[in-house]
Coordinates of N, CA and C in Angstrom, one line a residue:
X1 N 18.8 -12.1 -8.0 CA 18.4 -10.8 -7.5 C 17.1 -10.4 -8.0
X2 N 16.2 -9.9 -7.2 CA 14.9 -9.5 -7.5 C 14.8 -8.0 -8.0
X3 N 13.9 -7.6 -9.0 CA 13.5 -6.5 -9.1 C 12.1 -5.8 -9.2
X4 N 12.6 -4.4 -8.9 CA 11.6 -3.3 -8.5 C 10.9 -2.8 -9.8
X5 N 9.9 -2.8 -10.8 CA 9.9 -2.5 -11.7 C 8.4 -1.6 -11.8
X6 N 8.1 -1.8 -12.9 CA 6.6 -0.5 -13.0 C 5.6 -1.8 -13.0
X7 N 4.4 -1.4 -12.3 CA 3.3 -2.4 -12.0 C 2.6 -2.3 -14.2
X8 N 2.5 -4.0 -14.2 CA 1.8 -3.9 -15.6 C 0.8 -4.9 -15.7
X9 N -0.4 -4.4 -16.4 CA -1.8 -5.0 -16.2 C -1.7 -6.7 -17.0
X10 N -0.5 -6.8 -17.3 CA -0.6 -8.7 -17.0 C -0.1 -9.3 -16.0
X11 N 0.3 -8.2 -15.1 CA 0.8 -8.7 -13.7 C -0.3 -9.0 -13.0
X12 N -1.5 -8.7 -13.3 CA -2.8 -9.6 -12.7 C -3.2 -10.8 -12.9
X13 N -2.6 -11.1 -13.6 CA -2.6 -12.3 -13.9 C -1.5 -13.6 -12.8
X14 N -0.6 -12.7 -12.4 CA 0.5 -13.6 -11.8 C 0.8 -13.4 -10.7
X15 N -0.8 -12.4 -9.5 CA -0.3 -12.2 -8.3 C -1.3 -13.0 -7.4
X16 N -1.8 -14.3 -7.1 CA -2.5 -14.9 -6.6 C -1.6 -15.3 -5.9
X17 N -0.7 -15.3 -5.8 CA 0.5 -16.2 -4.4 C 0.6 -14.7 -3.4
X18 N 0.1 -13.6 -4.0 CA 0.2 -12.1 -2.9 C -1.2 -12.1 -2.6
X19 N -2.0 -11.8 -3.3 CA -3.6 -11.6 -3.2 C -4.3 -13.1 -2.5
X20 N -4.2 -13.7 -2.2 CA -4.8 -14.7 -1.2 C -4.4 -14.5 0.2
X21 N -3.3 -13.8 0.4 CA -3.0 -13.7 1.9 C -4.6 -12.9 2.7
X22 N -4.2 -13.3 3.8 CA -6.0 -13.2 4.7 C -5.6 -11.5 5.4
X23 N -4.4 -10.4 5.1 CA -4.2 -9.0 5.4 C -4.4 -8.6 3.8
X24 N -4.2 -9.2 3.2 CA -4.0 -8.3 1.8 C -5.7 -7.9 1.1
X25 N -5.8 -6.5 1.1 CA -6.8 -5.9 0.4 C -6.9 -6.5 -1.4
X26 N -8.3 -6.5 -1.6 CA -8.0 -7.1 -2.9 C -9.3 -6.3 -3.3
X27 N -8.7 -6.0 -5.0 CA -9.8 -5.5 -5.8 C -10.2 -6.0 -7.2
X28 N -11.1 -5.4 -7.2 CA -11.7 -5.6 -8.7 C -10.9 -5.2 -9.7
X29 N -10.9 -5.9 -10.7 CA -9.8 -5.9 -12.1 C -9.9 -4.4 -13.0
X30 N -11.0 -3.7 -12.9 CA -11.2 -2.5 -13.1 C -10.8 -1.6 -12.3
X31 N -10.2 -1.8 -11.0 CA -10.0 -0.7 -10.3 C -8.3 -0.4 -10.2
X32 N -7.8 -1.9 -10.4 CA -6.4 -2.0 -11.1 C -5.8 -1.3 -12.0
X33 N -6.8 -1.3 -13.0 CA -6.9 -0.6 -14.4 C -6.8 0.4 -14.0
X34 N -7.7 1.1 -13.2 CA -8.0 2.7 -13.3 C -6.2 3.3 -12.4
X35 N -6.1 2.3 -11.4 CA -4.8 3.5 -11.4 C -3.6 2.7 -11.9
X36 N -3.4 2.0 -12.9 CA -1.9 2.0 -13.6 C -2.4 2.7 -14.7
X37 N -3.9 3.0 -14.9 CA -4.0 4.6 -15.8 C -3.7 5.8 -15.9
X38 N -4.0 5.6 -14.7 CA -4.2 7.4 -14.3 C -2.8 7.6 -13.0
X39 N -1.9 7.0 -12.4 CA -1.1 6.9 -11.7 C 0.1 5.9 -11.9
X40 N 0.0 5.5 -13.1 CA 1.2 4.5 -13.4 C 2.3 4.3 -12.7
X41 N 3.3 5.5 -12.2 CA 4.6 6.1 -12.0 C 4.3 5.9 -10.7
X42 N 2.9 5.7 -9.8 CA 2.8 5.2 -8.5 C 2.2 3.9 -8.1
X43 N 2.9 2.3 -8.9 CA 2.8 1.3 -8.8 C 4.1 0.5 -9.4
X44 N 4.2 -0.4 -9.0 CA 5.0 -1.4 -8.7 C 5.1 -2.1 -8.0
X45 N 5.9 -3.3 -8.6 CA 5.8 -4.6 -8.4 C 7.5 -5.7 -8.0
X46 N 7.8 -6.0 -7.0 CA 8.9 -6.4 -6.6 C 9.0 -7.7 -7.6
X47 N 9.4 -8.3 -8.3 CA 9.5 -9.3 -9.1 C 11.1 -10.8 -8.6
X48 N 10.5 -11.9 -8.8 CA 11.8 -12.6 -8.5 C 12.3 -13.1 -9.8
X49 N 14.0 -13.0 -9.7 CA 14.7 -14.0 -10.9 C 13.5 -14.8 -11.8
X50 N 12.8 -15.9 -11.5 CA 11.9 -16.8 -12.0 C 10.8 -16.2 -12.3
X51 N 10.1 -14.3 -12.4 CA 9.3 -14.1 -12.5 C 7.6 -13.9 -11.9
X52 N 8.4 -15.2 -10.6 CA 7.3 -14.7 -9.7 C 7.2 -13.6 -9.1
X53 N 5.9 -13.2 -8.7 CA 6.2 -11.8 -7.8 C 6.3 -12.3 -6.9
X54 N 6.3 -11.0 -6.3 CA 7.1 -10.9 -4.6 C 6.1 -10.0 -4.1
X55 N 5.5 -9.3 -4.3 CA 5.0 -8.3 -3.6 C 4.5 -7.1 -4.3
X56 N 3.5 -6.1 -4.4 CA 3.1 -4.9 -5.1 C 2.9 -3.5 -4.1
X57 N 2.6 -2.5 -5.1 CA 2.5 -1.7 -4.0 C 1.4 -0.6 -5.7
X58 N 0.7 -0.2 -4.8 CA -0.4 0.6 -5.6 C -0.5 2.0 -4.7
X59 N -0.4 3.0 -5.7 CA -0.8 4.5 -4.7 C -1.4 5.3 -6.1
X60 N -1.6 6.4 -5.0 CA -2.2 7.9 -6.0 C -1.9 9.3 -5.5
X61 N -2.0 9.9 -6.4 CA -1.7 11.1 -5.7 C -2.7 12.0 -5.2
X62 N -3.2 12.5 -4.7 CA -4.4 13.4 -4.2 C -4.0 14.7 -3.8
X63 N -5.5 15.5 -4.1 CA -4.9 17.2 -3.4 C -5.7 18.0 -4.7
X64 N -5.7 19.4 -5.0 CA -5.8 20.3 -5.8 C -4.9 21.1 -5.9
X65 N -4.8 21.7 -7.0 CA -3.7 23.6 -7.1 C -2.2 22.7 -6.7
X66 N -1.7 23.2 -5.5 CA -0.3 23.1 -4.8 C -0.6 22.1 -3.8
X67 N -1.4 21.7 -3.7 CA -1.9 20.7 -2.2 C -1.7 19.9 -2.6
X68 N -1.0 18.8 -2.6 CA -0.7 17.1 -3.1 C -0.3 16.6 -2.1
X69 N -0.5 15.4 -2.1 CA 0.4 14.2 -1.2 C -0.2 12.8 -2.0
X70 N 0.8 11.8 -1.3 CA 0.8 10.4 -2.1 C -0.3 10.0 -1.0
X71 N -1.0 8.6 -1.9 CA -1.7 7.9 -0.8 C -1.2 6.0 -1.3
X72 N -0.8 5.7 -0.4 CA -1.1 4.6 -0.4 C -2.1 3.3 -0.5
X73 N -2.6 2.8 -1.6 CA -4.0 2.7 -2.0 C -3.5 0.8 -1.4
X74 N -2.6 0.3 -1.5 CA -2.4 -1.2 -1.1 C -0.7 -1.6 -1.3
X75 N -0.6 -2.5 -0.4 CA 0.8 -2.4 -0.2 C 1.0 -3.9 0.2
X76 N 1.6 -5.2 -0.6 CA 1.8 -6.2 -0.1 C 2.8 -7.4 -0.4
X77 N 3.2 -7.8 0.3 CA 4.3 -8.8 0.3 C 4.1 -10.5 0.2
X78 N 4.0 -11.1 -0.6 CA 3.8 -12.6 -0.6 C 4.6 -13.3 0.8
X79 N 4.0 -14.0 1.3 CA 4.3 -14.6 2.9 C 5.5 -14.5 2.8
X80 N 5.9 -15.9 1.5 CA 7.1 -16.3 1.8 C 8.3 -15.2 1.6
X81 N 8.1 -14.4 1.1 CA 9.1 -13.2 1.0 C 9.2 -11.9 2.1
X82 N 8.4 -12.1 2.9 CA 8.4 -11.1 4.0 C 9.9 -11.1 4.7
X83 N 10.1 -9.8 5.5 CA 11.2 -9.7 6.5 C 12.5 -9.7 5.5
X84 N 12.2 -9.0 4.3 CA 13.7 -9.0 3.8 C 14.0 -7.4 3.0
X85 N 12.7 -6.7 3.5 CA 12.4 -5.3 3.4 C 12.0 -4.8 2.3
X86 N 11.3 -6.0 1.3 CA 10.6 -5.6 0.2 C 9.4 -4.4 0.4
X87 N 8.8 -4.5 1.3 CA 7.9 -3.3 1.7 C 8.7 -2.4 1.8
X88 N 9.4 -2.0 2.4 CA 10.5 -0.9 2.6 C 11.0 0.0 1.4
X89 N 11.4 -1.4 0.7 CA 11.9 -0.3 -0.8 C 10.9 -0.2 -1.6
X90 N 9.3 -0.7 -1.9 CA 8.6 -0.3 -2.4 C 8.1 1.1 -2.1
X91 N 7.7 1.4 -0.6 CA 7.3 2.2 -0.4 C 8.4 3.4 -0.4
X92 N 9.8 3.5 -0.1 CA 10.3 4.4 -0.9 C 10.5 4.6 -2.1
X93 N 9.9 4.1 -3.1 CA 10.2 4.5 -4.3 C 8.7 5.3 -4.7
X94 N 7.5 5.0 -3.6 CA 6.2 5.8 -3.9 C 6.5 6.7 -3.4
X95 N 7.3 7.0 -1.9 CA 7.3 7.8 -1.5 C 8.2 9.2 -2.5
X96 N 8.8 8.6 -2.8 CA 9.9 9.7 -3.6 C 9.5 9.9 -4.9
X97 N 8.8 8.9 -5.9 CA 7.7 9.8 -6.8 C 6.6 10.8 -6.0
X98 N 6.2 10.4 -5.3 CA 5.2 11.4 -4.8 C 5.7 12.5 -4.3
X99 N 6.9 12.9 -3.9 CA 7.8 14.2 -3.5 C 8.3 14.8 -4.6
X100 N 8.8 14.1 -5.5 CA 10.0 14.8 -6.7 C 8.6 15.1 -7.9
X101 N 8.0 13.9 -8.1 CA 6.7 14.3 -9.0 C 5.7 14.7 -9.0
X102 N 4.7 15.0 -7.9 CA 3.7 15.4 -7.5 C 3.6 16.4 -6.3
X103 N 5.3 17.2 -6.1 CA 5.3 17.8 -5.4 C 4.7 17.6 -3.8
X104 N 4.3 15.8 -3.5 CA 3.3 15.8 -2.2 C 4.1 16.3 -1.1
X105 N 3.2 17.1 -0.3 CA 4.1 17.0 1.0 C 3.4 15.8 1.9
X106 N 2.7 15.2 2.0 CA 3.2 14.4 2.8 C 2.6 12.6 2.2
X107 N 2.5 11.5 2.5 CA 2.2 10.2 2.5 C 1.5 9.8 3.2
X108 N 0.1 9.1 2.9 CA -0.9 8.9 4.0 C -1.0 7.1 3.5
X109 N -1.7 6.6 4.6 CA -2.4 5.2 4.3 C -3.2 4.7 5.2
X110 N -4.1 3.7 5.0 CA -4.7 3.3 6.3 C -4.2 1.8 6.1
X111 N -3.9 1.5 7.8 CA -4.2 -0.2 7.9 C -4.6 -0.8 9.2
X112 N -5.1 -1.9 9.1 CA -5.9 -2.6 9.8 C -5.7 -2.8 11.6
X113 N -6.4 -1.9 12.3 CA -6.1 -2.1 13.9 C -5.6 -3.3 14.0
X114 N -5.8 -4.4 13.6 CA -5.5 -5.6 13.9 C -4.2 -6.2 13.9
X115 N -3.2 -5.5 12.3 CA -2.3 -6.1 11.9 C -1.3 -5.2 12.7
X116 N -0.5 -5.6 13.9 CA -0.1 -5.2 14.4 C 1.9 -5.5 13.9
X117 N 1.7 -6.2 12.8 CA 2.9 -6.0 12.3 C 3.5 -5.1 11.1
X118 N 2.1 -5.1 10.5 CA 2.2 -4.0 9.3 C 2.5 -2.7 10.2
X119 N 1.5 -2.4 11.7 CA 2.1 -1.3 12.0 C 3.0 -0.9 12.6
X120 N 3.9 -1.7 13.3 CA 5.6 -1.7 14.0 C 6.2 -1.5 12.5
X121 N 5.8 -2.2 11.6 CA 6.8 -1.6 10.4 C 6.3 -0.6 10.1
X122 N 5.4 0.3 9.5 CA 4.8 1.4 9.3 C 5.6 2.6 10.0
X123 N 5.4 2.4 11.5 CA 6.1 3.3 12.5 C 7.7 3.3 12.6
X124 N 7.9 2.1 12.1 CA 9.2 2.3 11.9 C 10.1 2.8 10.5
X125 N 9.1 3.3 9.2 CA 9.3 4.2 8.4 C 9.6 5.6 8.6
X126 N 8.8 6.1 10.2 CA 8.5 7.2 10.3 C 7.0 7.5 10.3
X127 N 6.2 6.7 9.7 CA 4.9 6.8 9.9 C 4.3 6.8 11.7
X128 N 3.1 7.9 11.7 CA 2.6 7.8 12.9 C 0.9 7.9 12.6
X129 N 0.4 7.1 13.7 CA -1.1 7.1 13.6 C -1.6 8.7 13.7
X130 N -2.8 9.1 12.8 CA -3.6 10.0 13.5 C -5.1 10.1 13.4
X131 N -5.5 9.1 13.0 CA -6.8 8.9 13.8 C -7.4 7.2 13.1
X132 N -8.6 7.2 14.1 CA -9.2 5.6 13.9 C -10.3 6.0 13.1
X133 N -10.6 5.3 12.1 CA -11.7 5.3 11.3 C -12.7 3.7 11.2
X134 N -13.8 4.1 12.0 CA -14.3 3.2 12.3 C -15.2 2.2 11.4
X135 N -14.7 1.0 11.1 CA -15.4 -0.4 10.0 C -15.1 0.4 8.4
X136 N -13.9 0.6 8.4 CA -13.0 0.9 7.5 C -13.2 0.1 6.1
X137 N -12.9 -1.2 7.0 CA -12.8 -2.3 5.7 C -13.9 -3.5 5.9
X138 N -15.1 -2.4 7.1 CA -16.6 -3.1 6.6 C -16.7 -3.8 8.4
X139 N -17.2 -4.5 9.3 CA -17.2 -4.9 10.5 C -17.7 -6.7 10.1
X140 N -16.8 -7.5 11.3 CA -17.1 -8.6 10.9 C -16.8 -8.9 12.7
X141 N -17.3 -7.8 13.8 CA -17.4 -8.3 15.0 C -16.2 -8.3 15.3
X142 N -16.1 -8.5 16.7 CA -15.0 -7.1 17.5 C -14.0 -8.9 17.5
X143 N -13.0 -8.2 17.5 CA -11.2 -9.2 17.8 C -11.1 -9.3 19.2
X144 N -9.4 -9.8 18.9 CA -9.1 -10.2 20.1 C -9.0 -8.5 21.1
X145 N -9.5 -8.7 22.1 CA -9.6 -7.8 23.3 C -10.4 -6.8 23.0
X146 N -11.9 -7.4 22.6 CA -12.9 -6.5 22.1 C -12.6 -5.2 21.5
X147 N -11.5 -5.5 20.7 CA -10.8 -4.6 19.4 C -11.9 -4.8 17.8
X148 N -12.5 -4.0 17.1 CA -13.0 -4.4 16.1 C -11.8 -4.5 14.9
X149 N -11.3 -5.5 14.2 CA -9.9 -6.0 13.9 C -10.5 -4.9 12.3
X150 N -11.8 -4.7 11.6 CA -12.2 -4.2 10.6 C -12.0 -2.3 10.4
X151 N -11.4 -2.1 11.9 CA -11.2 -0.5 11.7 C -9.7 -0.3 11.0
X152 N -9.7 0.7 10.9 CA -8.3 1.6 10.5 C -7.8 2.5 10.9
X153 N -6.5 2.1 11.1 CA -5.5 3.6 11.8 C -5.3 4.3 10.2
X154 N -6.1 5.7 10.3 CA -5.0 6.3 9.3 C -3.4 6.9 10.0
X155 N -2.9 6.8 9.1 CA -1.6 7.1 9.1 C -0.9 8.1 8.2
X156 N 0.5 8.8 8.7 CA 0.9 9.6 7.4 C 2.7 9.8 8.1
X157 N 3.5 10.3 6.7 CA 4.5 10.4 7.1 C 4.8 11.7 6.3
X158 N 5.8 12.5 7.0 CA 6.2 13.9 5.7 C 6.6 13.1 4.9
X159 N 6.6 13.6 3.3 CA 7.3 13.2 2.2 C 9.4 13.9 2.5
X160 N 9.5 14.2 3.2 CA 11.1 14.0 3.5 C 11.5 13.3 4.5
X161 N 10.8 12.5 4.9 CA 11.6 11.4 6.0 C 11.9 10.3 5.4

């Protein structure tokens, strides 16, 4: 049985079977740092029996005063573990720290016009698009059906659904 646990900065060391996938956003080792710093209680890491991972999920909180909501900063599943709803229970567990702890009202994220499977699951959270942000994640020339595959749907869901 796999577990859901708090994302920890030697887990960078042991997620290159998630971070090589050709959907998965990838950062700099300092930017890792900065939010299991400053947002700890909004990261984690699905873990298997043997240790390997399975999948992470990274967020923050954003807003001033009373204004909060979660953001989903990266969200991802190693191939071989997809379709068994490890995204699912990651992101409920961001979602419900960001409600119970940060008071957010709602959950935002962006992802890739292209990955048309991240977004049937997305929408099937409850998440709905509300706008396109154009070369998001930089332009590398338009996709299939002169789609530029580098934009982003933002997205958001209330923090009670």
């Amino acid at each position: 049985m796999s577990v859901l646990r708090p994302f920890k900065a030697t887990d960078m060391f042991k997620f290159n079977n998630i971070n090589l996938d050709i959907w998965t956003e990838t950062y700099g080792i300092g930017f890792y740092l900065s939010y299991l710093s400053r947002w700890p209680d909004l990261c984690s890491v699905q873990e298997a029996p043997s240790g390997r991972m399975m999948g992470y999920v990274i967020g923050k909180a954003e807003g001033s005063n009373t204004e909060w909501h979660g953001h989903v900063t990266a969200i991802t599943v190693a191939p071989e573990y997809r379709r068994l709803g490890l995204a699912r229970k990651m992101m409920g567990l961001l979602e419900m720290v960001s409600d119970e702890i940060y008071k957010g009202f709602f959950v935002d994220l962006y992802v890739r016009c292209g990955n048309s499977v991240a977004i049937d699951m997305y929408e099937g959270m409850g998440y709905s698009v509300y706008r396109r942000v154009r070369e998001y994640y930089g332009n590398i020339g338009l996709g299939k059906g002169g789609q530029d595959e580098e934009d982003a749907f933002g997205a958001f869901s209330h923090a009670d659904v």
